[in-house]
Tab-separated table of C-alpha atoms in Angstrom:
chain	number	residue	atom	x	y	z
F	1	SER	CA	0.000	0.000	0.000
F	2	GLN	CA	1.210	3.542	-0.762
F	3	GLN	CA	-0.572	5.175	2.130
F	4	GLY	CA	1.063	6.634	5.194
F	5	GLU	CA	0.707	4.695	8.408
F	6	GLU	CA	0.142	6.809	11.502
F	7	ASP	CA	1.115	5.721	14.978
F	8	PRO	CA	-0.400	5.651	17.524
F	9	GLN	CA	-3.989	5.151	16.400
F	10	ALA	CA	-5.217	7.079	19.434
F	11	LEU	CA	-3.535	9.379	21.945
F	12	SER	CA	-4.975	10.961	25.072
F	13	ILE	CA	-3.083	13.661	26.964
F	14	GLN	CA	-3.663	16.493	29.433
F	15	GLU	CA	-3.800	20.115	28.373
F	16	GLY	CA	-0.330	21.624	28.393
F	17	GLU	CA	1.445	18.384	27.530
F	18	ASN	CA	3.171	17.721	24.221
F	19	ALA	CA	1.702	15.320	21.658
F	20	THR	CA	3.820	13.357	19.204
F	21	MET	CA	2.406	11.480	16.243
F	22	ASN	CA	4.418	9.379	13.853
F	23	CYS	CA	4.014	8.463	10.207
F	24	SER	CA	5.792	5.801	8.189
F	25	TYR	CA	5.694	5.249	4.459
F	26	LYS	CA	7.015	2.760	1.927
F	27	THR	CA	8.875	4.355	-1.013
F	28	SER	CA	10.558	7.592	-2.060
F	29	ILE	CA	8.510	10.742	-1.708
F	30	ASN	CA	8.427	14.240	-3.200
F	31	ASN	CA	6.966	15.768	-0.094
F	32	LEU	CA	4.776	14.923	2.869
F	33	GLN	CA	1.793	16.818	4.205
F	34	TRP	CA	0.001	16.769	7.558
F	35	TYR	CA	-3.694	17.514	7.927
F	36	ARG	CA	-6.062	17.946	10.872
F	37	GLN	CA	-9.722	16.962	10.919
F	38	ASN	CA	-12.090	18.078	13.642
F	39	SER	CA	-15.058	15.817	14.233
F	40	GLY	CA	-17.650	16.162	11.475
F	41	ARG	CA	-15.565	18.633	9.503
F	42	GLY	CA	-13.313	18.653	6.460
F	43	LEU	CA	-9.542	18.325	6.591
F	44	VAL	CA	-7.358	21.347	7.187
F	45	HIS	CA	-3.801	21.537	5.896
F	46	LEU	CA	-1.222	22.007	8.646
F	47	ILE	CA	2.201	21.810	7.078
F	48	LEU	CA	4.097	20.554	4.022
F	49	ILE	CA	7.658	19.296	4.281
F	50	ARG	CA	9.718	18.589	1.184
F	51	SER	CA	11.940	15.559	0.774
F	52	ASN	CA	15.101	17.700	1.052
F	53	GLU	CA	13.971	19.255	4.342
F	54	ARG	CA	14.543	17.688	7.748
F	55	GLU	CA	12.494	19.897	10.034
F	56	LYS	CA	9.819	22.533	9.769
F	57	HIS	CA	7.997	24.686	12.304
F	58	SER	CA	4.653	26.428	12.274
F	59	GLY	CA	3.545	27.997	15.535
F	60	ARG	CA	3.232	25.174	18.089
F	61	LEU	CA	3.755	22.538	15.393
F	62	ARG	CA	7.063	20.906	14.597
F	63	VAL	CA	7.388	18.380	11.803
F	64	THR	CA	10.448	16.243	11.140
F	65	LEU	CA	11.230	14.061	8.159
F	66	ASP	CA	13.758	11.240	8.050
F	67	THR	CA	13.904	9.924	4.489
F	68	SER	CA	16.428	7.229	5.412
F	69	LYS	CA	13.891	5.726	7.818
F	70	LYS	CA	10.918	6.695	5.646
F	71	SER	CA	9.237	8.338	8.592
F	72	SER	CA	7.898	11.673	9.756
F	73	SER	CA	6.697	12.983	13.088
F	74	LEU	CA	4.336	15.764	14.111
F	75	LEU	CA	4.885	17.371	17.492
F	76	ILE	CA	2.281	19.660	19.024
F	77	THR	CA	3.705	21.556	21.976
F	78	ALA	CA	1.704	22.914	24.915
F	79	SER	CA	-1.455	21.231	23.702
F	80	ARG	CA	-4.906	22.772	24.161
F	81	ALA	CA	-8.375	21.242	24.287
F	82	ALA	CA	-8.977	22.780	20.841
F	83	ASP	CA	-6.226	20.535	19.437
F	84	THR	CA	-8.548	17.550	19.913
F	85	ALA	CA	-8.914	16.144	16.395
F	86	SER	CA	-7.702	13.432	14.039
F	87	TYR	CA	-4.336	13.999	12.408
F	88	PHE	CA	-3.409	12.501	9.038
F	89	CYS	CA	-0.132	12.291	7.225
F	90	ALA	CA	-0.131	12.209	3.436
F	91	PRO	CA	3.065	11.174	1.676
F	92	ILE	CA	3.277	12.341	-1.931
F	93	TYR	CA	5.121	9.820	-4.044
F	94	ASN	CA	7.221	10.396	-7.109
F	95	ASN	CA	4.364	9.318	-9.320
F	96	ASN	CA	2.398	12.231	-7.912
F	97	ASP	CA	0.193	9.923	-5.883
F	98	MET	CA	-1.000	10.873	-2.396
F	99	ARG	CA	-2.730	8.484	0.017
F	100	PHE	CA	-4.022	9.249	3.488
F	101	GLY	CA	-3.547	6.821	6.344
F	102	ALA	CA	-6.139	6.027	8.999
F	103	GLY	CA	-4.945	8.894	11.186
F	104	THR	CA	-4.174	9.451	14.859
F	105	ARG	CA	-7.090	10.468	17.058
F	106	LEU	CA	-5.807	12.972	19.598
F	107	THR	CA	-7.809	13.829	22.703
F	108	VAL	CA	-6.610	16.707	24.868
F	109	LYS	CA	-8.298	16.764	28.265
F	110	PRO	CA	-8.796	20.150	29.923
C	1	GLU	CA	-11.797	34.133	0.076
C	2	ALA	CA	-14.677	31.679	-0.101
C	3	GLY	CA	-13.804	28.081	0.673
C	4	VAL	CA	-14.841	24.856	-1.028
C	5	ALA	CA	-18.630	24.580	-1.009
C	6	GLN	CA	-20.438	21.248	-0.880
C	7	SER	CA	-24.089	20.261	-0.817
C	8	PRO	CA	-26.071	18.657	0.565
C	9	ARG	CA	-24.428	18.301	3.980
C	10	TYR	CA	-26.519	15.277	4.870
C	11	LYS	CA	-28.447	12.745	2.811
C	12	ILE	CA	-30.315	9.596	3.824
C	13	ILE	CA	-31.485	7.197	1.119
C	14	GLU	CA	-32.599	3.610	0.727
C	15	LYS	CA	-30.296	1.111	-0.942
C	16	ARG	CA	-30.663	0.967	-4.718
C	17	GLN	CA	-31.692	4.627	-4.837
C	18	SER	CA	-29.528	7.277	-6.464
C	19	VAL	CA	-27.878	10.354	-4.992
C	20	ALA	CA	-25.848	13.285	-6.286
C	21	PHE	CA	-23.386	15.551	-4.521
C	22	TRP	CA	-22.257	18.946	-5.697
C	23	CYS	CA	-18.967	20.743	-5.173
C	24	ASN	CA	-17.840	24.269	-5.997
C	25	PRO	CA	-14.067	24.627	-5.561
C	26	ILE	CA	-12.125	27.738	-4.643
C	27	SER	CA	-12.170	30.174	-7.541
C	28	GLY	CA	-9.246	29.656	-9.882
C	29	HIS	CA	-8.253	26.255	-8.537
C	30	ALA	CA	-7.400	23.969	-11.428
C	31	THR	CA	-7.473	20.649	-9.611
C	32	LEU	CA	-10.523	19.119	-7.957
C	33	TYR	CA	-10.683	15.912	-5.938
C	34	TRP	CA	-13.473	13.727	-4.600
C	35	TYR	CA	-12.667	11.573	-1.571
C	36	GLN	CA	-14.710	8.953	0.249
C	37	GLN	CA	-14.181	8.733	4.009
C	38	ILE	CA	-15.704	5.806	5.835
C	39	LEU	CA	-16.099	6.208	9.602
C	40	GLY	CA	-12.812	5.641	11.406
C	41	GLN	CA	-10.735	5.626	8.226
C	42	GLY	CA	-8.728	8.142	6.273
C	43	PRO	CA	-10.022	9.711	3.069
C	44	LYS	CA	-9.742	7.576	-0.063
C	45	LEU	CA	-9.373	9.289	-3.423
C	46	LEU	CA	-12.203	8.516	-5.825
C	47	ILE	CA	-11.374	10.848	-8.686
C	48	GLN	CA	-9.068	13.744	-9.513
C	49	PHE	CA	-9.792	16.352	-12.187
C	50	GLN	CA	-7.305	18.747	-13.757
C	51	ASN	CA	-9.512	21.515	-15.163
C	52	ASN	CA	-12.270	19.396	-16.750
C	53	GLY	CA	-10.128	16.374	-17.597
C	54	VAL	CA	-9.799	13.240	-15.447
C	55	VAL	CA	-6.293	12.663	-14.053
C	56	ASP	CA	-6.959	9.667	-11.798
C	57	ASP	CA	-10.129	7.621	-11.384
C	58	SER	CA	-8.455	4.301	-10.626
C	59	GLN	CA	-10.332	3.857	-7.323
C	60	LEU	CA	-13.743	4.976	-8.562
C	61	PRO	CA	-16.265	2.075	-8.666
C	62	LYS	CA	-17.335	2.900	-12.184
C	63	ASP	CA	-20.247	0.476	-12.228
C	64	ARG	CA	-22.128	2.731	-9.807
C	65	PHE	CA	-20.187	5.967	-9.336
C	66	SER	CA	-19.807	8.729	-11.883
C	67	ALA	CA	-18.401	12.232	-11.698
C	68	GLU	CA	-18.143	15.166	-14.010
C	69	ARG	CA	-16.619	18.614	-13.919
C	70	LEU	CA	-18.279	20.751	-16.511
C	71	LYS	CA	-16.388	23.810	-17.769
C	72	GLY	CA	-13.583	23.056	-15.339
C	73	VAL	CA	-15.339	24.673	-12.390
C	74	ASP	CA	-17.910	22.912	-10.223
C	75	SER	CA	-18.391	19.172	-10.095
C	76	THR	CA	-21.010	16.550	-9.319
C	77	LEU	CA	-20.529	13.041	-7.974
C	78	LYS	CA	-23.346	10.566	-8.527
C	79	ILE	CA	-24.015	7.156	-7.030
C	80	GLN	CA	-26.541	4.912	-8.773
C	81	PRO	CA	-27.619	2.498	-7.386
C	82	ALA	CA	-26.403	3.003	-3.822
C	83	LYS	CA	-25.298	0.121	-1.621
C	84	LEU	CA	-25.131	-0.076	2.165
C	85	GLU	CA	-21.315	0.107	2.024
C	86	ASP	CA	-21.508	3.515	0.325
C	87	SER	CA	-22.432	5.066	3.672
C	88	ALA	CA	-19.621	7.546	4.202
C	89	VAL	CA	-18.661	11.192	4.075
C	90	TYR	CA	-17.873	12.433	0.571
C	91	LEU	CA	-15.255	15.141	0.670
C	92	CYS	CA	-14.446	17.521	-2.125
C	93	ALA	CA	-11.100	19.300	-2.229
C	94	SER	CA	-9.347	21.667	-4.585
C	95	SER	CA	-5.811	22.889	-5.137
C	96	ALA	CA	-4.287	25.693	-7.144
C	97	GLY	CA	-1.518	23.803	-8.862
C	98	GLN	CA	-1.197	20.560	-10.694
C	99	GLY	CA	-1.118	17.399	-8.655
C	100	TYR	CA	-0.071	17.421	-5.018
C	101	THR	CA	2.583	20.120	-5.123
C	102	GLY	CA	0.709	22.282	-2.651
C	103	GLU	CA	-1.974	22.100	-0.053
C	104	LEU	CA	-5.459	20.795	-0.637
C	105	PHE	CA	-8.449	22.818	0.558
C	106	PHE	CA	-11.336	20.659	1.713
C	107	GLY	CA	-15.043	21.295	1.948
C	108	GLU	CA	-17.081	20.271	4.995
C	109	GLY	CA	-18.242	17.093	3.295
C	110	SER	CA	-21.537	15.435	2.426
C	111	ARG	CA	-22.547	12.678	4.844
C	112	LEU	CA	-24.431	9.841	3.143
C	113	THR	CA	-26.401	7.216	5.032
C	114	VAL	CA	-27.724	4.286	3.010
C	115	LEU	CA	-30.467	2.265	4.745
């Protein structure tokens, strides 16, 4: 399968803690995107990291990419209840194909 | 800037009936995507349009699903006849460039329940 595989499937933390989600993929990529989906809503783009980049930041988000291990991680620092959502990684392969994984369901307790 | 518009938001039908979903992408976006998202799973691409041409429909069940994008703007996705397993959220997305070089903008989705 070409899709990204997120880990863990579910994560529950307290407000203020950091949340780390991981994504693994199978073959070479052009770039990798992370999306958030609140319950009953559409997906929202969070960040895009290119294959020649190792780390990217956006506000409280930090994304890393390790192409040698074919993996990426999304770190949310100082989490808030509003961060409760499902998070999906989407590797974009050299054939311009993008597949979403099943996602990580994050619950942040106030 | 207006986002991706979808309608209807909710639809309940009996199996073997037909249903149609409509999507209006962000103005100027060349690429339009339809995804199917079954509860608890990630979105699965059904079809991708570049302007009004089909780029990828390899996962579209063509015996019952059809989609068109007239004049390279809005799009409709039709299911006829519907099966129980078609119960899902149908998400429309658009992007400015070709392929997946940039971010996708998603609509709120159309939730289909087939009884």
